[in-house]
């Protein structure tokens, strides 16, 4: 327990130092591919969030998830990529191939669907190659291009606000 606390503390320090201001890339193209990172510790409605995105015009084949869980049991099986604190090394790198593949994938939109700062989630979001990053206003302001002021339980409000502003920005 104490070692987990120390590991989290040190990786949090590394992540905070590595978070740089978000690059302001000219965003002239429309959004086709969407990546979603979310914390299953607080939000269990993955399918409902997926359905809301599809309902708003995103193709289901263009949506990828990466799910964070605090604890993954040994015999637990998932149908989507999942990672936890154990997959994060002391030097703030990931050993799991699913996480590395997600980070390397170039998304048009990355939705950081978590409203509490955890070092593993912040690191994945920061290292992602996404063109446009969206998240909650309770997370570090340097991480996202666009922030929505709500909590994770209100996924319908989040999606409504997201697509309202994406239409204003001519992204969809």
XYZ file of N, CA and C in Angstrom:
516
model
N 0.823 -1.197 0.000
C 0.000 0.000 0.000
C 0.859 1.251 0.000
N 1.864 1.262 0.876
C 2.737 2.417 0.954
C 3.547 2.589 -0.325
N 3.998 1.467 -0.911
C 4.749 1.545 -2.165
C 3.879 2.069 -3.298
N 2.611 1.697 -3.322
C 1.699 2.225 -4.332
C 1.534 3.733 -4.179
N 1.448 4.191 -2.948
C 1.346 5.632 -2.689
C 2.593 6.351 -3.189
N 3.773 5.802 -2.886
C 5.022 6.409 -3.345
C 5.113 6.416 -4.870
N 4.760 5.303 -5.487
C 4.793 5.210 -6.946
C 3.866 6.252 -7.564
N 2.671 6.372 -7.030
C 1.719 7.362 -7.527
C 2.253 8.778 -7.333
N 2.859 9.034 -6.183
C 3.417 10.360 -5.904
C 4.503 10.727 -6.901
N 5.457 9.804 -7.130
C 6.559 10.086 -8.046
C 6.090 10.205 -9.490
N 5.184 9.354 -9.906
C 4.686 9.467 -11.281
C 3.863 10.735 -11.453
N 3.140 11.131 -10.418
C 2.373 12.385 -10.477
C 3.332 13.571 -10.673
N 4.463 13.551 -9.985
C 5.456 14.606 -10.147
C 6.014 14.628 -11.562
N 6.321 13.463 -12.104
C 6.850 13.372 -13.468
C 5.818 13.870 -14.465
N 4.575 13.479 -14.271
C 3.514 13.889 -15.184
C 3.311 15.392 -15.129
N 3.268 15.968 -13.941
C 3.064 17.417 -13.813
C 4.194 18.199 -14.488
N 5.421 17.675 -14.417
C 6.537 18.343 -15.085
C 6.448 18.178 -16.599
N 5.914 17.051 -17.053
C 5.893 16.795 -18.495
C 4.703 17.426 -19.199
N 3.679 17.817 -18.444
C 2.527 18.462 -19.082
C 2.963 19.844 -19.542
N 2.914 20.001 -20.815
C 3.247 21.292 -21.408
C 1.967 21.896 -21.945
N 2.028 23.163 -22.232
C 0.848 23.794 -22.818
C 0.465 23.082 -24.097
N -0.815 22.944 -24.315
C -1.329 22.262 -25.491
C -0.953 23.063 -26.732
N -0.425 22.364 -27.736
C -0.080 23.034 -28.990
C -1.346 23.471 -29.701
N -1.339 24.670 -30.194
C -2.494 25.185 -30.912
C -2.294 24.926 -32.395
N -2.736 23.756 -32.809
C -2.625 23.333 -34.195
C -3.851 23.862 -34.934
N -3.683 24.407 -36.118
C -4.866 24.822 -36.869
C -5.744 23.612 -37.168
N -6.971 23.685 -36.730
C -7.881 22.557 -36.836
C -8.866 22.785 -37.976
N -8.415 22.546 -39.196
C -9.237 22.812 -40.363
C -10.073 21.621 -40.793
N -9.736 20.432 -40.337
C -10.457 19.266 -40.815
C -11.559 18.845 -39.844
N -12.497 18.098 -40.386
C -13.611 17.641 -39.565
C -13.205 16.434 -38.740
N -13.999 16.154 -37.736
C -13.704 15.059 -36.826
C -14.325 13.771 -37.354
N -13.467 12.783 -37.543
C -13.922 11.473 -37.988
C -13.592 10.389 -36.955
N -12.371 10.386 -36.437
C -11.959 9.382 -35.467
C -11.962 9.972 -34.064
N -12.462 9.190 -33.124
C -12.593 9.645 -31.735
C -11.974 8.607 -30.812
N -11.132 9.063 -29.916
C -10.589 8.223 -28.860
C -11.142 8.694 -27.530
N -11.462 7.749 -26.662
C -12.023 8.109 -25.358
C -11.217 7.408 -24.273
N -10.731 8.190 -23.340
C -10.074 7.653 -22.146
C -11.020 7.925 -20.996
N -11.441 6.875 -20.297
C -12.284 7.171 -19.140
C -11.976 6.280 -17.963
N -12.326 6.806 -16.815
C -12.063 6.172 -15.529
C -13.295 5.397 -15.114
N -13.192 4.088 -15.108
C -14.336 3.257 -14.746
C -14.569 3.216 -13.243
N -13.727 3.865 -12.464
C -13.926 3.923 -11.021
C -15.152 4.754 -10.670
N -15.433 5.775 -11.489
C -16.534 6.677 -11.199
C -17.658 6.636 -12.225
N -17.375 6.100 -13.392
C -18.353 6.149 -14.475
C -18.448 4.772 -15.124
N -19.654 4.193 -15.123
C -19.843 2.830 -15.627
C -20.646 2.787 -16.917
N -21.074 3.904 -17.444
C -21.980 3.971 -18.591
C -21.228 4.042 -19.919
N -20.285 3.153 -20.146
C -19.495 3.173 -21.376
C -20.379 3.009 -22.605
N -21.328 2.088 -22.549
C -22.209 1.831 -23.692
C -23.124 3.020 -23.967
N -23.612 3.680 -22.928
C -24.473 4.844 -23.105
C -23.696 6.008 -23.727
N -22.466 6.195 -23.301
C -21.620 7.236 -23.883
C -21.339 6.932 -25.351
N -21.062 5.676 -25.644
C -20.843 5.228 -27.017
C -22.082 5.495 -27.877
N -23.270 5.164 -27.349
C -24.526 5.371 -28.082
C -24.776 6.855 -28.348
N -24.450 7.711 -27.398
C -24.624 9.156 -27.588
C -23.716 9.680 -28.701
N -22.495 9.175 -28.771
C -21.584 9.595 -29.828
C -22.080 9.143 -31.196
N -22.555 7.904 -31.275
C -23.083 7.380 -32.538
C -24.327 8.149 -32.943
N -25.162 8.479 -31.994
C -26.380 9.237 -32.265
C -26.060 10.632 -32.815
N -24.922 11.177 -32.448
C -24.529 12.499 -32.922
C -23.688 12.460 -34.197
N -23.629 11.303 -34.852
C -23.026 11.241 -36.171
C -21.647 10.642 -36.280
N -21.065 10.158 -35.207
C -19.761 9.515 -35.268
C -19.982 8.028 -35.585
N -19.242 7.500 -36.562
C -19.369 6.087 -36.914
C -18.841 5.220 -35.773
N -19.538 4.126 -35.490
C -19.120 3.273 -34.375
C -17.760 2.622 -34.605
N -17.367 2.425 -35.852
C -16.052 1.839 -36.130
C -14.922 2.849 -35.927
N -15.256 4.134 -35.818
C -14.249 5.186 -35.645
C -14.064 5.596 -34.190
N -14.674 4.870 -33.256
C -14.578 5.191 -31.832
C -13.743 4.122 -31.136
N -12.714 4.546 -30.424
C -11.869 3.636 -29.647
C -11.891 4.065 -28.189
N -11.925 3.068 -27.309
C -11.931 3.300 -25.871
C -10.636 2.810 -25.249
N -10.228 3.467 -24.197
C -9.194 2.985 -23.299
C -9.716 3.235 -21.895
N -9.869 2.173 -21.130
C -10.530 2.250 -19.827
C -9.505 2.073 -18.712
N -9.589 2.946 -17.719
C -8.750 2.853 -16.533
C -9.571 2.299 -15.377
N -9.001 1.334 -14.674
C -9.609 0.802 -13.448
C -8.567 0.884 -12.345
N -9.011 1.174 -11.138
C -8.071 1.233 -10.024
C -7.443 -0.128 -9.760
N -8.276 -1.157 -9.755
C -7.802 -2.515 -9.481
C -8.396 -3.460 -10.524
N -7.536 -4.254 -11.148
C -7.990 -5.274 -12.090
C -7.701 -6.630 -11.454
N -8.745 -7.413 -11.299
C -8.576 -8.750 -10.721
C -7.927 -9.666 -11.750
N -7.233 -10.674 -11.276
C -6.465 -11.544 -12.158
C -7.322 -12.273 -13.179
N -8.489 -12.724 -12.806
C -9.323 -13.517 -13.704
C -10.364 -12.679 -14.446
N -10.297 -11.377 -14.294
C -11.247 -10.487 -14.943
C -10.916 -10.359 -16.427
N -11.930 -10.507 -17.269
C -11.760 -10.426 -18.718
C -12.595 -9.273 -19.244
N -12.011 -8.494 -20.162
C -12.681 -7.328 -20.722
C -12.757 -7.452 -22.234
N -13.766 -6.829 -22.823
C -13.887 -6.797 -24.275
C -13.377 -5.474 -24.848
N -12.695 -4.686 -24.046
C -12.128 -3.416 -24.452
C -10.795 -3.251 -23.723
N -9.865 -2.468 -24.269
C -8.560 -2.285 -23.623
C -8.697 -1.621 -22.256
N -8.048 -2.195 -21.278
C -8.124 -1.727 -19.905
C -6.718 -1.665 -19.318
N -6.478 -0.676 -18.494
C -5.200 -0.584 -17.804
C -5.417 -0.090 -16.384
N -4.387 -0.239 -15.546
C -4.466 0.188 -14.153
C -3.105 0.756 -13.731
N -2.986 1.104 -12.455
C -1.727 1.665 -11.947
C -0.578 0.670 -12.058
N -0.863 -0.612 -12.021
C 0.199 -1.614 -12.118
C 0.895 -1.578 -13.475
N 0.204 -1.106 -14.506
C 0.785 -1.035 -15.847
C 1.698 0.174 -16.019
N 1.735 1.039 -15.034
C 2.561 2.245 -15.067
C 3.840 1.977 -14.282
N 4.984 2.253 -14.909
C 6.264 2.011 -14.229
C 6.620 3.201 -13.337
N 7.677 3.037 -12.579
C 8.135 4.097 -11.689
C 8.676 5.290 -12.481
N 9.039 5.073 -13.728
C 9.577 6.146 -14.565
C 8.510 6.756 -15.469
N 7.253 6.512 -15.166
C 6.110 7.071 -15.896
C 6.066 6.608 -17.351
N 6.249 5.315 -17.563
C 6.077 4.708 -18.878
C 5.137 3.522 -18.737
N 4.540 3.127 -19.850
C 3.604 2.013 -19.842
C 4.234 0.799 -20.490
N 3.962 -0.372 -19.891
C 4.461 -1.624 -20.436
C 3.405 -2.334 -21.272
N 2.168 -2.010 -21.082
C 1.068 -2.696 -21.752
C 0.947 -2.225 -23.206
N 0.853 -3.169 -24.123
C 0.831 -2.828 -25.549
C -0.437 -2.081 -25.955
N -1.578 -2.391 -25.315
C -2.819 -1.693 -25.660
C -2.717 -0.198 -25.376
N -2.061 0.146 -24.289
C -1.904 1.554 -23.928
C -0.949 2.236 -24.900
N 0.140 1.577 -25.232
C 1.096 2.141 -26.189
C 0.443 2.352 -27.554
N -0.363 1.391 -27.997
C -1.050 1.516 -29.290
C -2.045 2.664 -29.272
N -2.773 2.815 -28.171
C -3.745 3.903 -28.053
C -3.044 5.260 -28.087
N -1.935 5.370 -27.396
C -1.180 6.622 -27.371
C -0.648 6.969 -28.756
N -0.196 5.973 -29.492
C 0.398 6.208 -30.809
C -0.635 6.500 -31.888
N -1.879 6.106 -31.671
C -2.917 6.301 -32.676
C -3.267 7.783 -32.786
N -3.403 8.257 -34.008
C -3.702 9.666 -34.251
C -5.213 9.847 -34.389
N -5.827 10.431 -33.373
C -7.261 10.690 -33.367
C -7.521 12.132 -33.779
N -8.688 12.361 -34.386
C -9.114 13.729 -34.658
C -9.616 14.391 -33.375
N -10.205 13.582 -32.487
C -10.744 14.076 -31.219
C -10.430 13.077 -30.123
N -9.884 13.555 -29.028
C -9.654 12.723 -27.844
C -10.516 13.271 -26.727
N -11.378 12.423 -26.193
C -12.230 12.810 -25.074
C -11.614 12.243 -23.801
N -11.169 13.121 -22.925
C -10.629 12.727 -21.624
C -11.790 12.703 -20.644
N -12.446 11.548 -20.544
C -13.671 11.468 -19.756
C -13.369 11.011 -18.328
N -12.751 11.886 -17.578
C -12.509 11.682 -16.146
C -12.418 13.058 -15.506
N -12.915 13.149 -14.282
C -12.915 14.454 -13.625
C -12.100 14.483 -12.337
N -11.320 13.428 -12.097
C -10.364 13.436 -10.989
C -8.986 13.142 -11.561
N -7.993 13.874 -11.093
C -6.644 13.719 -11.629
C -5.983 12.485 -11.048
N -5.646 11.555 -11.926
C -4.862 10.379 -11.566
C -3.680 10.346 -12.517
N -2.519 10.017 -11.996
C -1.292 10.132 -12.781
C -1.329 9.303 -14.064
N -1.873 8.105 -14.020
C -1.912 7.252 -15.219
C -2.792 7.872 -16.300
N -3.939 8.405 -15.923
C -4.844 9.030 -16.891
C -4.233 10.299 -17.484
N -3.621 11.106 -16.658
C -2.990 12.332 -17.142
C -1.850 12.024 -18.104
N -1.094 10.986 -17.808
C 0.033 10.624 -18.653
C -0.435 10.153 -20.029
N -1.458 9.310 -20.073
C -1.984 8.842 -21.358
C -2.533 10.012 -22.158
N -3.264 10.893 -21.516
C -3.831 12.056 -22.204
C -2.739 12.965 -22.751
N -1.713 13.185 -21.970
C -0.631 14.071 -22.381
C 0.170 13.485 -23.543
N 0.392 12.177 -23.532
C 1.211 11.555 -24.562
C 0.436 11.226 -25.835
N -0.857 11.340 -25.807
C -1.671 11.009 -26.969
C -1.347 11.914 -28.154
N -1.447 11.346 -29.347
C -1.163 12.081 -30.583
C -2.425 12.698 -31.188
N -3.440 12.907 -30.394
C -4.712 13.445 -30.880
C -4.567 14.900 -31.314
N -5.356 15.284 -32.323
C -5.328 16.657 -32.829
C -6.079 17.628 -31.924
N -7.184 17.187 -31.340
C -8.034 18.059 -30.531
C -8.434 17.293 -29.284
N -8.140 17.842 -28.111
C -8.406 17.169 -26.844
C -9.481 17.925 -26.072
N -10.448 17.150 -25.561
C -11.563 17.707 -24.813
C -11.640 16.999 -23.475
N -11.944 17.747 -22.418
C -12.059 17.136 -21.107
C -12.884 17.994 -20.170
N -12.804 17.663 -18.910
C -13.544 18.374 -17.881
C -12.722 19.545 -17.349
N -13.398 20.562 -16.869
C -12.710 21.755 -16.382
C -11.999 21.521 -15.050
N -12.284 20.419 -14.380
C -11.638 20.136 -13.101
C -10.232 19.556 -13.269
N -9.846 19.251 -14.496
C -8.526 18.688 -14.787
C -7.590 19.824 -15.190
N -6.292 19.576 -15.096
C -5.266 20.568 -15.412
C -5.576 21.280 -16.733
N -5.579 22.582 -16.703
C -5.983 23.405 -17.850
C -5.027 23.291 -19.034
N -3.786 22.848 -18.800
C -2.797 22.751 -19.864
C -2.950 21.478 -20.692
N -3.831 20.589 -20.291
C -3.930 19.278 -20.928
C -4.891 19.263 -22.116
N -5.942 20.053 -22.079
C -6.994 19.998 -23.088
C -7.095 21.293 -23.882
N -7.571 21.166 -25.129
C -7.872 22.341 -25.941
C -9.197 22.969 -25.507
N -10.126 22.123 -25.096
C -11.481 22.574 -24.788
C -11.947 21.862 -23.526
N -12.555 22.615 -22.590
C -12.994 22.044 -21.323
C -14.469 22.334 -21.099
N -15.157 21.343 -20.568
C -16.583 21.465 -20.290
C -16.777 21.393 -18.786
N -17.575 22.314 -18.263
C -17.779 22.411 -16.819
C -19.014 21.620 -16.399
N -18.822 20.347 -16.131
C -19.860 19.458 -15.600
C -19.139 18.324 -14.883
N -19.877 17.353 -14.390
C -19.219 16.199 -13.771
C -19.423 14.960 -14.635
N -18.701 13.908 -14.346
C -18.684 12.716 -15.198
C -20.021 11.977 -15.213
N -20.830 12.116 -14.209
C -22.111 11.412 -14.172
C -23.098 11.991 -15.185
N -22.938 13.234 -15.583
C -23.833 13.892 -16.536
C -23.297 13.743 -17.957
N -23.234 12.512 -18.462
C -22.651 12.287 -19.771
C -23.497 12.903 -20.889
N -24.822 12.979 -20.713
C -25.665 13.584 -21.749
C -25.386 15.075 -21.875
N -25.209 15.754 -20.755
C -24.883 17.181 -20.777
C -23.516 17.382 -21.430
N -22.570 16.536 -21.083
C -21.228 16.627 -21.653
C -21.274 16.483 -23.173
N -21.965 15.477 -23.671
C -22.043 15.231 -25.115
C -22.799 16.353 -25.817
N -23.894 16.834 -25.206
C -24.641 17.957 -25.796
C -23.757 19.189 -25.953
N -23.048 19.537 -24.895
C -22.166 20.706 -24.940
C -21.029 20.498 -25.937
N -20.472 19.308 -25.949
C -19.375 19.007 -26.861
C -19.802 19.198 -28.309
N -20.924 18.611 -28.696
C -21.355 18.701 -30.087
C -21.888 20.085 -30.437
N -22.402 20.792 -29.460
C -22.831 22.169 -29.712
C -21.629 23.020 -30.116
N -20.527 22.876 -29.382
C -19.350 23.677 -29.684
C -18.577 23.138 -30.883
N -18.624 21.852 -31.134
C -17.985 21.313 -32.343
C -18.687 21.835 -33.597
N -19.998 22.003 -33.522
C -20.737 22.589 -34.661
C -20.355 24.056 -34.846
N -20.202 24.778 -33.762
C -19.800 26.190 -33.841
C -18.404 26.296 -34.464
N -17.533 25.386 -34.107
C -16.159 25.397 -34.629
C -16.026 24.745 -36.012
N -17.157 24.313 -36.578
C -17.211 23.644 -37.884
C -16.346 22.383 -37.932
N -16.420 21.588 -36.891
C -15.663 20.346 -36.816
C -16.493 19.128 -37.195
N -17.802 19.282 -37.262
C -18.661 18.163 -37.665
C -19.646 18.618 -38.722
